Coordinates of C-alpha atoms in Angstrom, one line a residue:
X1 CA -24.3 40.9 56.0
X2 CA -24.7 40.8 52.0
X3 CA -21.2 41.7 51.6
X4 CA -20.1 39.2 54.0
X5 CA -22.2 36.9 52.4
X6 CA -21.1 37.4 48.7
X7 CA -17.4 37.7 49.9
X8 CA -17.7 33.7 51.4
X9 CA -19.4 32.8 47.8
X10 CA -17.0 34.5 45.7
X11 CA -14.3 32.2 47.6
X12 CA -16.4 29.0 47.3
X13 CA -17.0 29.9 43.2
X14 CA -13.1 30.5 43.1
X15 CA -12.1 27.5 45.3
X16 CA -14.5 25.5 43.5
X17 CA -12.8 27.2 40.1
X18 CA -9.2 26.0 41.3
X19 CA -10.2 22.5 42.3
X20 CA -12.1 21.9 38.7
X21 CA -8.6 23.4 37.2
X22 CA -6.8 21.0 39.1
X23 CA -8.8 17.8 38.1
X24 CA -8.9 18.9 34.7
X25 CA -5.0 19.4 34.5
X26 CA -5.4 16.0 36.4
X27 CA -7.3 14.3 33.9
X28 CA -5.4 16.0 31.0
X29 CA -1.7 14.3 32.4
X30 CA -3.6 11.5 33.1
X31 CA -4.7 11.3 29.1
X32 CA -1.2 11.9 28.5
X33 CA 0.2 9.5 29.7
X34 CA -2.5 7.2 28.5
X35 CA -1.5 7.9 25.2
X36 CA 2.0 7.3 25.9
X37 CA 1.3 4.1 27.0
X38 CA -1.0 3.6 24.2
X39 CA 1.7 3.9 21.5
X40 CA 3.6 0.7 20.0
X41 CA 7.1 -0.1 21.9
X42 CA 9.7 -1.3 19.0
X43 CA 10.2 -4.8 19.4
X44 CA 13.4 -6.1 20.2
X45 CA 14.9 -8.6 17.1
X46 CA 16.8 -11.4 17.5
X47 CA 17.9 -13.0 14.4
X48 CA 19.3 -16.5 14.8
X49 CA 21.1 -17.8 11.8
X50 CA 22.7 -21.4 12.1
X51 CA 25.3 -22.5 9.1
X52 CA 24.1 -24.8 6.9
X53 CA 20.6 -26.0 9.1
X54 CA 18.6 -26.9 5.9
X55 CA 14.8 -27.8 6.6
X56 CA 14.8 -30.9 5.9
X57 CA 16.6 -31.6 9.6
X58 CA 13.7 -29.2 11.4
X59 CA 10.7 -31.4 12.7
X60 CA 8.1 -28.8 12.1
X61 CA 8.8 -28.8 8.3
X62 CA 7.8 -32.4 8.4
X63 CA 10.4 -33.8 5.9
X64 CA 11.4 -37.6 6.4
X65 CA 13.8 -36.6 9.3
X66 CA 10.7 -35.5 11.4
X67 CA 9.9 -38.3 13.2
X68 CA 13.2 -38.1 14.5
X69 CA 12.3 -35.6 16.8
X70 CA 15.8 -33.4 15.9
X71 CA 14.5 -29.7 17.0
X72 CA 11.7 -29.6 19.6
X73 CA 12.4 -26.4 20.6
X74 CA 12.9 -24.7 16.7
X75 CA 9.1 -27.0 16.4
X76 CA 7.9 -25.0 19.5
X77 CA 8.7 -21.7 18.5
X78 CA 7.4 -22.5 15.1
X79 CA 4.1 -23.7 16.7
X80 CA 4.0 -20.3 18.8
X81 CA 4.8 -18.3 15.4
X82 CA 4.3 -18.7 11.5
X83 CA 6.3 -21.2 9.6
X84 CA 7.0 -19.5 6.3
X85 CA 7.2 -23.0 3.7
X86 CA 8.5 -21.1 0.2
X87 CA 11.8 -19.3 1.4
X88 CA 14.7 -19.4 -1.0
X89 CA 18.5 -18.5 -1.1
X90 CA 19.5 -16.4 -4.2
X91 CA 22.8 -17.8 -4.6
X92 CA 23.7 -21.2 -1.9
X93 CA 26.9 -20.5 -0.3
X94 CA 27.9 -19.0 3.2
X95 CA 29.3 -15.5 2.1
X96 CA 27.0 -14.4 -1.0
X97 CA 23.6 -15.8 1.0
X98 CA 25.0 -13.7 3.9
X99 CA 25.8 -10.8 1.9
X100 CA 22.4 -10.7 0.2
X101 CA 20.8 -11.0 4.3
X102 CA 23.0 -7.5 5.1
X103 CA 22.4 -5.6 2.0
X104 CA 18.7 -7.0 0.6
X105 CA 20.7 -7.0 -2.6
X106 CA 21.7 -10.0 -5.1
X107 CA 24.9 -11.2 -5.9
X108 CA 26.4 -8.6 -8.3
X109 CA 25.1 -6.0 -6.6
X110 CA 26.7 -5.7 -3.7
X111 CA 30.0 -7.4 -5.0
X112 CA 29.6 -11.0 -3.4
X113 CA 29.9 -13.4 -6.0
X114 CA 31.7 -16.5 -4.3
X115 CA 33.7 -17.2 -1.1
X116 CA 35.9 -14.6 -1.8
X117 CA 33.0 -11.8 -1.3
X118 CA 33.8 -8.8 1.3
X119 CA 31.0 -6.4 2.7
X120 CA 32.6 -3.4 4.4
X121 CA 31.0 -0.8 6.7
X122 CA 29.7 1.3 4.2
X123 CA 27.8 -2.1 2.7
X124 CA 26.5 -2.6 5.8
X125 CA 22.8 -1.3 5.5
X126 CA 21.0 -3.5 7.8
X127 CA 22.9 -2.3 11.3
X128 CA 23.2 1.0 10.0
X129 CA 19.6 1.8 9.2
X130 CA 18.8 -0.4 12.4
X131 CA 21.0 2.2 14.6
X132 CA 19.2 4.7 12.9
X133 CA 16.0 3.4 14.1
X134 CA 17.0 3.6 17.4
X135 CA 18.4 0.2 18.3
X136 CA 21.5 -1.2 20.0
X137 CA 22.8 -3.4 17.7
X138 CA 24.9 -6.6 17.9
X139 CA 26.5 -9.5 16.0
X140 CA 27.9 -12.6 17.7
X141 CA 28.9 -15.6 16.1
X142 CA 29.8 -16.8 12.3
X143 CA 30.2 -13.2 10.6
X144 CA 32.2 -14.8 7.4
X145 CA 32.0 -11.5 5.4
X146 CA 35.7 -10.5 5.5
X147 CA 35.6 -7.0 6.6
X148 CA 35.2 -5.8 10.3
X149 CA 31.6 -5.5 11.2
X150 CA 31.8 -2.0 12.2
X151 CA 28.3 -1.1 11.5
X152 CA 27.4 -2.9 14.6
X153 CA 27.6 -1.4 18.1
X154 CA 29.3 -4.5 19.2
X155 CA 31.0 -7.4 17.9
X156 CA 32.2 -10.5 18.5
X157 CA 32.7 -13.1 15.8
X158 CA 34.4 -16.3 14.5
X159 CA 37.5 -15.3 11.9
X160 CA 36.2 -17.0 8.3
X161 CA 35.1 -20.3 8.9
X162 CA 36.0 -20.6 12.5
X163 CA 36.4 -23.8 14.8
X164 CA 34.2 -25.9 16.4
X165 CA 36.6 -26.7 19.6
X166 CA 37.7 -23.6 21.5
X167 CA 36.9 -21.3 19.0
X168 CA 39.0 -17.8 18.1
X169 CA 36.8 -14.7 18.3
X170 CA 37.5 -11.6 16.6
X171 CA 36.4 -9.0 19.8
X172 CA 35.2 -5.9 19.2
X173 CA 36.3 -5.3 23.2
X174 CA 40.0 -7.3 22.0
X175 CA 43.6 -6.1 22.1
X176 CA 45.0 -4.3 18.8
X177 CA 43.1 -3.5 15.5
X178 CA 41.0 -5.7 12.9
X179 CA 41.5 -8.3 11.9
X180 CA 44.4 -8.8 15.3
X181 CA 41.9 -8.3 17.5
X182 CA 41.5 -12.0 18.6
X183 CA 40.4 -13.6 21.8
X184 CA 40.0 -17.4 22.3
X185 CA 37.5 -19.3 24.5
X186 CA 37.0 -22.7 25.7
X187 CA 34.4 -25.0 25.1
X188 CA 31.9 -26.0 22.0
X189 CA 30.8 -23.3 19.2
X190 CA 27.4 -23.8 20.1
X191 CA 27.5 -23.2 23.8
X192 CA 30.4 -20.5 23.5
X193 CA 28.2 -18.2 21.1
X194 CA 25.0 -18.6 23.1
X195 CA 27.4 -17.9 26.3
X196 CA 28.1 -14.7 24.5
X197 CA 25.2 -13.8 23.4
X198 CA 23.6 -14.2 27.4
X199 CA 26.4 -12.6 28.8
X200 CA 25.9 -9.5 26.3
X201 CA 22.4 -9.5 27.1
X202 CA 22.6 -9.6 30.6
X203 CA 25.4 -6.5 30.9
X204 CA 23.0 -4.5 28.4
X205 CA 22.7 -0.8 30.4
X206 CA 20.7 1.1 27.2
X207 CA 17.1 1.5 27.1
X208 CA 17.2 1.2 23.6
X209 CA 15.4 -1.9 21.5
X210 CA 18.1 -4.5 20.8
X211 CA 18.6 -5.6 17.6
X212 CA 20.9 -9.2 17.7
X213 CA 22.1 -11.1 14.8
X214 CA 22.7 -14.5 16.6
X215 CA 24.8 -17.1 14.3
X216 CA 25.9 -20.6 14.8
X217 CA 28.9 -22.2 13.4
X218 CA 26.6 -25.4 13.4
X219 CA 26.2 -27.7 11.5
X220 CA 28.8 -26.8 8.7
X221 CA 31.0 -29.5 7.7
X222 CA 32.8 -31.0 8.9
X223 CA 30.8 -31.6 11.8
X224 CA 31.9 -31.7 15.5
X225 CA 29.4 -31.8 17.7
X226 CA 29.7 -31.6 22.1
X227 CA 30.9 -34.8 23.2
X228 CA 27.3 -35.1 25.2
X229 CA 25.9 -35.9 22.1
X230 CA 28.3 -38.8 20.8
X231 CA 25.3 -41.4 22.1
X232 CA 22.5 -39.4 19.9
X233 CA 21.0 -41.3 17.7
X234 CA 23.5 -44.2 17.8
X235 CA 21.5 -47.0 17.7
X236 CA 18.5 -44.8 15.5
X237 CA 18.6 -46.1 12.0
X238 CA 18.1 -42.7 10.0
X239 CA 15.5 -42.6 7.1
X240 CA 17.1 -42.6 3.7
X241 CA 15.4 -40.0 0.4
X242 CA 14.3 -42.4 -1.9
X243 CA 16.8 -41.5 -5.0
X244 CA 19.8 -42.0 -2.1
X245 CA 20.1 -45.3 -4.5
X246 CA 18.7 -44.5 -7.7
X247 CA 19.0 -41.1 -9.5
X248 CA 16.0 -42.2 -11.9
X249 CA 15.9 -39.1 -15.0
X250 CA 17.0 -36.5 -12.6
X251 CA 19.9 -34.1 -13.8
X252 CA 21.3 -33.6 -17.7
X253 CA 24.1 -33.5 -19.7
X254 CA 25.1 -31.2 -17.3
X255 CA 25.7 -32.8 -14.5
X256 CA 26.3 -36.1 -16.3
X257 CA 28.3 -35.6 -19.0
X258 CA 28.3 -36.5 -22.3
X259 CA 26.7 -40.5 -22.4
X260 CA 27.6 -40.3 -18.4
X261 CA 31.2 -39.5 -19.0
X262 CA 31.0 -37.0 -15.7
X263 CA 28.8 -39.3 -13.6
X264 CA 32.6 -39.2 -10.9
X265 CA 33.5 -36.0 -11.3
X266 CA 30.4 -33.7 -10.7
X267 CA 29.1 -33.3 -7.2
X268 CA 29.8 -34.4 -4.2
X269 CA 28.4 -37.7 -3.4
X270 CA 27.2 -40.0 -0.6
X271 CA 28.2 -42.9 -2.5
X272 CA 31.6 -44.0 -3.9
X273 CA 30.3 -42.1 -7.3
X274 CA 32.6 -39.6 -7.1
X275 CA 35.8 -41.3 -6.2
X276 CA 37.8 -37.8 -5.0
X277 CA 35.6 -36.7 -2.9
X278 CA 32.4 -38.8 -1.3
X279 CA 31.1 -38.4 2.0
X280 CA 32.4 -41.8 3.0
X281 CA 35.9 -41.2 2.7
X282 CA 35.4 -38.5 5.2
X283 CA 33.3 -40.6 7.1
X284 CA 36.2 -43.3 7.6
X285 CA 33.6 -46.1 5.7
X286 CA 35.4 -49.3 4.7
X287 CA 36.2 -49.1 1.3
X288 CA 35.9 -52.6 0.5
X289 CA 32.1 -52.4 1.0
X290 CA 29.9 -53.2 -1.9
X291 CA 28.3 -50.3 -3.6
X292 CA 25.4 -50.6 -1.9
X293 CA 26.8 -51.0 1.3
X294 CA 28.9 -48.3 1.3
X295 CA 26.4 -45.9 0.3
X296 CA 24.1 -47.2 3.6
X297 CA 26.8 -46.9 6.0
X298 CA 28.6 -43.4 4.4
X299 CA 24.8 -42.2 4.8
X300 CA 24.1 -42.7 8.5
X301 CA 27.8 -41.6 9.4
X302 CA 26.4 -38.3 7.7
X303 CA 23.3 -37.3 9.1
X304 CA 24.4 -38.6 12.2
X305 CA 26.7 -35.9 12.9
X306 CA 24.9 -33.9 11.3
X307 CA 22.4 -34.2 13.6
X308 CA 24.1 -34.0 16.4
X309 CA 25.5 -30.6 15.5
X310 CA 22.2 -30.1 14.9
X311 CA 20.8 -31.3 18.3
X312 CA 23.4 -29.2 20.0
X313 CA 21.9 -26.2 18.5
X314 CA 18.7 -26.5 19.4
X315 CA 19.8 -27.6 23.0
X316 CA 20.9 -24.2 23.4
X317 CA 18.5 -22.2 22.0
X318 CA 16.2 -23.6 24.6
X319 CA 18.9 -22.0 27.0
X320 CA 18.9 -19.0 25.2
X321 CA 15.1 -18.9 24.8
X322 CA 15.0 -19.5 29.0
X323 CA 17.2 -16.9 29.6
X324 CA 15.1 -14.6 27.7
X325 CA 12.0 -15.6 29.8
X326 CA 13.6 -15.3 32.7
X327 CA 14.5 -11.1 32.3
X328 CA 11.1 -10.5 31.0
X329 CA 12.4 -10.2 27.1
X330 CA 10.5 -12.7 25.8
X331 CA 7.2 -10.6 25.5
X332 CA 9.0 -8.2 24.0
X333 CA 11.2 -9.8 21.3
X334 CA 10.7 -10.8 18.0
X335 CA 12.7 -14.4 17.1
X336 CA 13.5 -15.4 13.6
X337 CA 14.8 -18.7 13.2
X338 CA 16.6 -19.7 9.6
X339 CA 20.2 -21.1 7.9
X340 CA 22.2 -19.7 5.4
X341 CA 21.2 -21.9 2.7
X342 CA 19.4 -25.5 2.3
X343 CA 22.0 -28.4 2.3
X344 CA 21.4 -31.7 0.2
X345 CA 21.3 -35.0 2.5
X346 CA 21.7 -37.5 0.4
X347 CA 19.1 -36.8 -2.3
X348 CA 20.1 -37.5 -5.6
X349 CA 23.2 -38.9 -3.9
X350 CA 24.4 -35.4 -3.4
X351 CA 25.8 -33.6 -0.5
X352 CA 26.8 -30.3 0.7
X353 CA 24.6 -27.1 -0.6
X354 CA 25.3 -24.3 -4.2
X355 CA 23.1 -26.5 -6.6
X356 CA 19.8 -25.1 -7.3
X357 CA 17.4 -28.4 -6.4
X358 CA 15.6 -28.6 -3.6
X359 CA 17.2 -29.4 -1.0
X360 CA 19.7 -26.9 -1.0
X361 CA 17.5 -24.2 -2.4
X362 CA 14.9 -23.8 0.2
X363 CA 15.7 -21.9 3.5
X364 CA 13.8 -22.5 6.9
X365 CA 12.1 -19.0 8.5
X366 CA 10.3 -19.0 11.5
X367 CA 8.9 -15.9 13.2
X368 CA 7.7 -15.6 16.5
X369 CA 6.1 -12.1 17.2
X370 CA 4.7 -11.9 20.2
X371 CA 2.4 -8.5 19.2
X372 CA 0.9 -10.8 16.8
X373 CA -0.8 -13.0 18.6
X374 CA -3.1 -13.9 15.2
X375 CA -0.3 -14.1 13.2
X376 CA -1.0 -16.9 10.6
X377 CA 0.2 -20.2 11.4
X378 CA 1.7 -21.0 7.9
X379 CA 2.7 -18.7 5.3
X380 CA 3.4 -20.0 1.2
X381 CA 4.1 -16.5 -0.5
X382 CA 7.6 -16.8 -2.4
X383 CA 10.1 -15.5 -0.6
X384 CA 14.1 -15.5 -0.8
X385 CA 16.8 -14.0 1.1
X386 CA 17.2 -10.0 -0.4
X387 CA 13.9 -9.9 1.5
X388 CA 14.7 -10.5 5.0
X389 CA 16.3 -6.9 5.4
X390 CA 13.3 -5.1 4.6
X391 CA 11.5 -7.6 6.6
X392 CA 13.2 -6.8 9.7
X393 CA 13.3 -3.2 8.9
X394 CA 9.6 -2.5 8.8
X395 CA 9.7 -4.5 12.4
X396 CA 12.0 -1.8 13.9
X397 CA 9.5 0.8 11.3
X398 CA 11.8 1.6 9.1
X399 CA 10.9 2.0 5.3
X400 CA 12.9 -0.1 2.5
X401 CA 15.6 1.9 0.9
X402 CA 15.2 1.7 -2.9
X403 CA 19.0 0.2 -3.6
X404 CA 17.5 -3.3 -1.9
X405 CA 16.5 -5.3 -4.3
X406 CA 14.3 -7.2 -1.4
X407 CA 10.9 -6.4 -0.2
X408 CA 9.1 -6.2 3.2
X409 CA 6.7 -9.0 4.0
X410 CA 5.9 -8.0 7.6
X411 CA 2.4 -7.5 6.5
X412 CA 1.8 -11.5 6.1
X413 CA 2.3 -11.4 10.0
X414 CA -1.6 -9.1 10.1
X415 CA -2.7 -11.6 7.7
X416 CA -2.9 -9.6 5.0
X417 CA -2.5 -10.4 1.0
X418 CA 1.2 -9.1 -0.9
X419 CA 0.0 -6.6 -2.8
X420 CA 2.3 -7.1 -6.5
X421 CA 4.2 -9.8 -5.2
X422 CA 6.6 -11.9 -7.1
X423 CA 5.5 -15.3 -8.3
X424 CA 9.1 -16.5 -9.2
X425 CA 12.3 -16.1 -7.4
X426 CA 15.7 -16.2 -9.5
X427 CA 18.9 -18.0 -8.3
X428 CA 22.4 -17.6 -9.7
X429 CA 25.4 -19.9 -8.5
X430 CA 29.0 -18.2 -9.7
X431 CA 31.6 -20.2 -8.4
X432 CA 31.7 -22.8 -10.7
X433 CA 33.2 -26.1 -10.1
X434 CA 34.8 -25.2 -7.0
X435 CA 35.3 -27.3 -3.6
X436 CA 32.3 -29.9 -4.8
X437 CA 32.3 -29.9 -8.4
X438 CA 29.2 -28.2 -8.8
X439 CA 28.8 -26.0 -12.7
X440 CA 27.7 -22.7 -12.7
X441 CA 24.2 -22.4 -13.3
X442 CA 20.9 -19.6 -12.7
X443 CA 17.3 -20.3 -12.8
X444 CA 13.8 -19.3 -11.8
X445 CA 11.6 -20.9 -9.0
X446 CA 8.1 -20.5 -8.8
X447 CA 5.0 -22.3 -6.7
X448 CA 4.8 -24.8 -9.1
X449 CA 7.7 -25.0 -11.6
X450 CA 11.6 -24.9 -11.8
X451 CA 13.8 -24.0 -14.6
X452 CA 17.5 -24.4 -14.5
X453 CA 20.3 -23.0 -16.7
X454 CA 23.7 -24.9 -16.6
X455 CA 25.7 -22.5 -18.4
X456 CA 29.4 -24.5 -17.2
X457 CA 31.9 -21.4 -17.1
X458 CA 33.6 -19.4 -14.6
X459 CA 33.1 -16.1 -14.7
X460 CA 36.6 -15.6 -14.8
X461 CA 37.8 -16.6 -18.2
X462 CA 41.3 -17.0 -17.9
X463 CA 43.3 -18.8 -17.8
X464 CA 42.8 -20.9 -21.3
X465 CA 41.9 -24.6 -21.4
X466 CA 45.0 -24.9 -23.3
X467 CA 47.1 -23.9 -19.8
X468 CA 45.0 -27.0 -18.2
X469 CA 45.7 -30.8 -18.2
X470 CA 43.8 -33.9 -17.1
X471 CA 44.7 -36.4 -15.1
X472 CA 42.9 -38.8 -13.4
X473 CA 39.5 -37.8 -11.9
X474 CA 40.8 -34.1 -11.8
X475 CA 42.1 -31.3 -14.1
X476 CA 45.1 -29.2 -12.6
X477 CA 47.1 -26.4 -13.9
X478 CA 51.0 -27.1 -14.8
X479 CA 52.0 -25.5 -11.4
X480 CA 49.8 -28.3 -9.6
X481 CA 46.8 -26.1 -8.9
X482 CA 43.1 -28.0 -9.1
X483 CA 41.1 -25.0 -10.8
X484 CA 37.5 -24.6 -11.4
X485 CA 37.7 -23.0 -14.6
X486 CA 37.2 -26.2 -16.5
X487 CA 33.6 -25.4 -18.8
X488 CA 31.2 -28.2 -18.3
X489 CA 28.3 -28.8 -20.6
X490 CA 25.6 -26.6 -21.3
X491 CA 21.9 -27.8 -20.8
X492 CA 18.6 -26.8 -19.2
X493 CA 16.7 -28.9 -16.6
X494 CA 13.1 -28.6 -15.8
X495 CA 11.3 -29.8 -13.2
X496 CA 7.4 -29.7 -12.4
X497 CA 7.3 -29.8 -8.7
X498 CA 3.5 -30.3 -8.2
X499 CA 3.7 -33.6 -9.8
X500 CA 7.3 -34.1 -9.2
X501 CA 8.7 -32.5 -6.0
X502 CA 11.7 -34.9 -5.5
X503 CA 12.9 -33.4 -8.7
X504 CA 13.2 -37.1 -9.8
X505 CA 12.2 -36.2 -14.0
X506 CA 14.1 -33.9 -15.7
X507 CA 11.0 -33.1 -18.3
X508 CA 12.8 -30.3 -20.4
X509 CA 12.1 -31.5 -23.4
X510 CA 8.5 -32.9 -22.4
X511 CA 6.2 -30.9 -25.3
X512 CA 3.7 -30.1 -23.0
X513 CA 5.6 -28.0 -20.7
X514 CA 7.0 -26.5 -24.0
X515 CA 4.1 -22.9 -23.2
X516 CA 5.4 -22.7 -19.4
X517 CA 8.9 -22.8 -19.9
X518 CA 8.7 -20.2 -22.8
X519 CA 7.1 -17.8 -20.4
X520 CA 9.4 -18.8 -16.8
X521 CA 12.6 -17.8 -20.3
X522 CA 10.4 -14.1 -20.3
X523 CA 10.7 -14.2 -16.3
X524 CA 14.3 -15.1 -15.7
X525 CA 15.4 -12.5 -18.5
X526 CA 12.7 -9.4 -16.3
X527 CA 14.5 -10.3 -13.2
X528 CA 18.4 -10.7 -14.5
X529 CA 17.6 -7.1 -16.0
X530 CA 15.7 -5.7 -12.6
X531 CA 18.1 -7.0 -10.2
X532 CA 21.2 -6.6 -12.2
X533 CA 22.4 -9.8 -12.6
X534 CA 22.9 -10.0 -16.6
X535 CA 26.4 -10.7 -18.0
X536 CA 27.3 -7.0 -19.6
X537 CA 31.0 -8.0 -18.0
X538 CA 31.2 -11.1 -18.7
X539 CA 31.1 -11.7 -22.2
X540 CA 31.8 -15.0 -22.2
X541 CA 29.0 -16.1 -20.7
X542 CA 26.5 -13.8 -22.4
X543 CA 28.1 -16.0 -25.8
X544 CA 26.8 -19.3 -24.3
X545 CA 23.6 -18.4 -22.8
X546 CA 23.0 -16.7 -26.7
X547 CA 24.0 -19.5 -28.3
X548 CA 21.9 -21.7 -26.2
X549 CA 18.4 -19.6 -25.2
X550 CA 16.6 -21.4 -27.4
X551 CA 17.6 -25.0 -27.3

């Protein structure tokens, strides 16, 4: 009877044993897979880039085009996000800003000077450390780097400049080899590229984190928007910038000339300034309109089709946004919104982007991050394009190689302080006179103060001035040739943008800035040598900026 008895414990202590085993094992897979759970997913990135979409013509910055109403849905994802107010290019034109955005590196660095600039595959870093994170990467749209973009899993972008009206695309996917690889499809830029970029995100079969560089055509000059938008706008009289008119003390010898003797030549102008190329001969403007006139009507010609590239844009990122919300993505994907470069509207009578002021300078960014719900609304730390690599790169959790000259600034987005941040951010434009008329110039921008450098010279130095003639409102070679290796004056331009931010008083010579500028010289001299932008190989150069440091 004992035995019997201590035989039926034995099983209840052991079937007791096994079912304790069993809900620990339980609870152990079920702590697991807790944890699993628990740990961060990699966000998805899309990275939408329009050409030219300065932020002046984006409500949420609240420039003089605001009221407008241009971008209600940029303005809503900037309301869900952080609106990040002191972004600069390094160097304002298509190829060397886009170059900079690939590589985090400045101009010389990674070979992109002008127009001309090429990034190949092994340049590339930004897909390529990105597929090493363990995303599927993408680009679709305006490419405009030269080489094939074979650093991304797929491809499919406009050759150079591409065309508004059933645009070419070079096709990954295409018949034959780079750059024969072509494909044409019908219909607007705008709505083709978001077409594509919906169609490749509806076909995706990896499990992988998508990384997608997104970029519009729109609104680069000269603009052709959808023909639903011919009506926008047309009977909206557009807000003019104040110096439109009257240019006030703004600019130097530099861009004027000697007693004003360049006043036609230099920069592109609303106006009939600059009698070989203003935006109202391209605008069809009656040229037997008074001065005044002309400028009026050659102004609201331009920013109305402007805007209405613009409008078409933002039309279909709302599509594009939709479709996202619609596949459940929209949780799960960080959006950056910005342009290539700023573009001057008008101010200063200027148009088109390369100079150094303020309206083609600053850069719209716009992050949405849906992980960070807290995420400051507004962010003012100085920040330029080198940077936005790293940026996205700590997203996806990847550290910043040390050839990028950029740095991370993900850490704004927890609200937290830049630990040795930069409190100036250098620009260098190369190409000297070419397209707009604009000299060659470098400077330093900082929260308060800007400091500009008009050195005049191409960094090319041949051929002579002796192999150029002038004629007219242009210089040409013998062979016919406009070059832009004509030197323009040297001079330095200084602006104090807390009590000046239209840039309207050049106060260079103003004694009591005489400290500040001494120490933004000290600055700009650090951050040519740190980012490799002095000019050891151009000697030419190195002879002016010597010979005119210290004026």
């Amino acid at each position: 009877m004992k035995i019997e008895l201590r035989s039926k414990v034995k099983k209840l202590m052991l079937a007791s044993s096994i079912i304790a085993c069993l809900a620990s094992c339980s609870n152990v897979e079920q702590a697991a897979k807790s944890t699993i759970a628990a740990e961060p997913k990699q966000p998805n990135i899309l990275f939408i880039m329009s050409d030219d979409h300065t932020r002046q013509a984006i409500g949420a910055y609240g420039g003089h085009l605001a009221p407008l109403n241009p971008t209600p849905t940029i303005d809503a994802l900037a309301k869900q996000g952080t609106r990040f107010d002191n972004v600069f290019v390094t160097n304002s034109i298509c190829t060397p800003s886009r170059a900079s955005i690939i590589t985090g590196q400045y101009s010389q660095a990674n070979g992109a000077l002008d127009l001309d600039g090429k990034i190949g595959v092994e340049k590339q870093y930004l897909p390529t450390l990105m597929s090493g994170a363990g995303y599927e990467t993408a680009m679709i749209g305006k490419w405009h780097l030269k080489k094939e973009p074979l650093a991304f899993d797929y491809y499919k972008v406009l050759p150079n400049q591409g065309k508004y009206f059933d645009p070419v695309f070079r096709d990954i996917n295409g018949k034959g080899k780079w750059p024969n690889n072509k494909v044409q499809v019908e219909g607007h830029s705008s709505d083709v590229i978001t077409d594509l970029t919906i169609e490749w995100l509806s076909k995706r079969t990896s499990d992988k984190p998508f990384f997608l560089m997104h970029h519009y055509k729109a609104p680069h000059d000269m603009f052709e928007n959808a023909p639903r938008y011919d009506d926008y706008l047309a009977d909206v009289t557009i807000p003019e910038p104040g110096n439109l008119y009257d240019r006030k003390n703004f600019g130097s010898v530099a861009t004027r000339g000697e007693n004003g003797a360049m006043v036609s030549e230099l920069g592109t102008s609303v106006s009939k300034r600059n009698p070989r190329r203003n935006m109202g001969i391209h605008m069809d403007v009656d040229q037997d309109l008074s001065e005044h006139d002309y400028t009026a009507d050659s102004y609201q010609r331009y920013l109305k089709r402007y805007l209405r590239t613009v409008k078409g844009v933002d039309d279909n990122l709302a599509r594009l946004f939709e479709h996202l919300k619609a596949n459940g993505q929209w949780e799960n994907t960080v959006i950056i919104y910005t342009g290539d470069q700023g573009m001057m509207l008008g101010e200063h009578d200027l148009i088109d982007k390369r100079w150094m002021y303020e309206g083609s300078l600053r850069m719209p960014f716009i992050v949405y991050h849906p992980g960070k719900p807290d995420a400051p609304k507004v962010n003012d730390d100085i920040i330029n394009n080198t940077d936005f690599a790293p940026f996205m790169l700590e997203l996806a959790g990847v550290e910043t190689p040390e050839k990028m000259h950029g740095k991370s600034f993900a850490s704004t987005l927890d609200n937290e302080t830049l630990d040795n941040w930069r409190t100036g951010s250098y620009y260098r434009y190369w190409m000297h006179r070419a397209h707009h008329d604009v000299p060659a110039h470098f400077g330093l921008r900082t929260a308060e103060h800007k400091l500009i450098f008009f050195y005049g010279a191409h960094y090319d130095a041949t051929p002579n001035q002796s192999d150029l003639k002038y004629a007219g409102h242009k210089w040409s070679r013998k062979d016919g040739v406009v070059p832009s290796k004509v030197a323009t004056p040297v001079a330095w331009e200084f602006y104090d943008l807390s009590a000046d931010p239209k840039e309207d008083n050049n106060a260079y010579n103003d004694p009591k800035y005489k400290d500040i500028i001494a120490t933004m010289k000290v600055e700009m001299l650090q951050q040519r040598q740190q980012y490799a932008e002095t000019d050891v190989n151009y000697p030419h150069i190195q002879a002016i900026i010597d010979a005119h440091w210290n004026d």
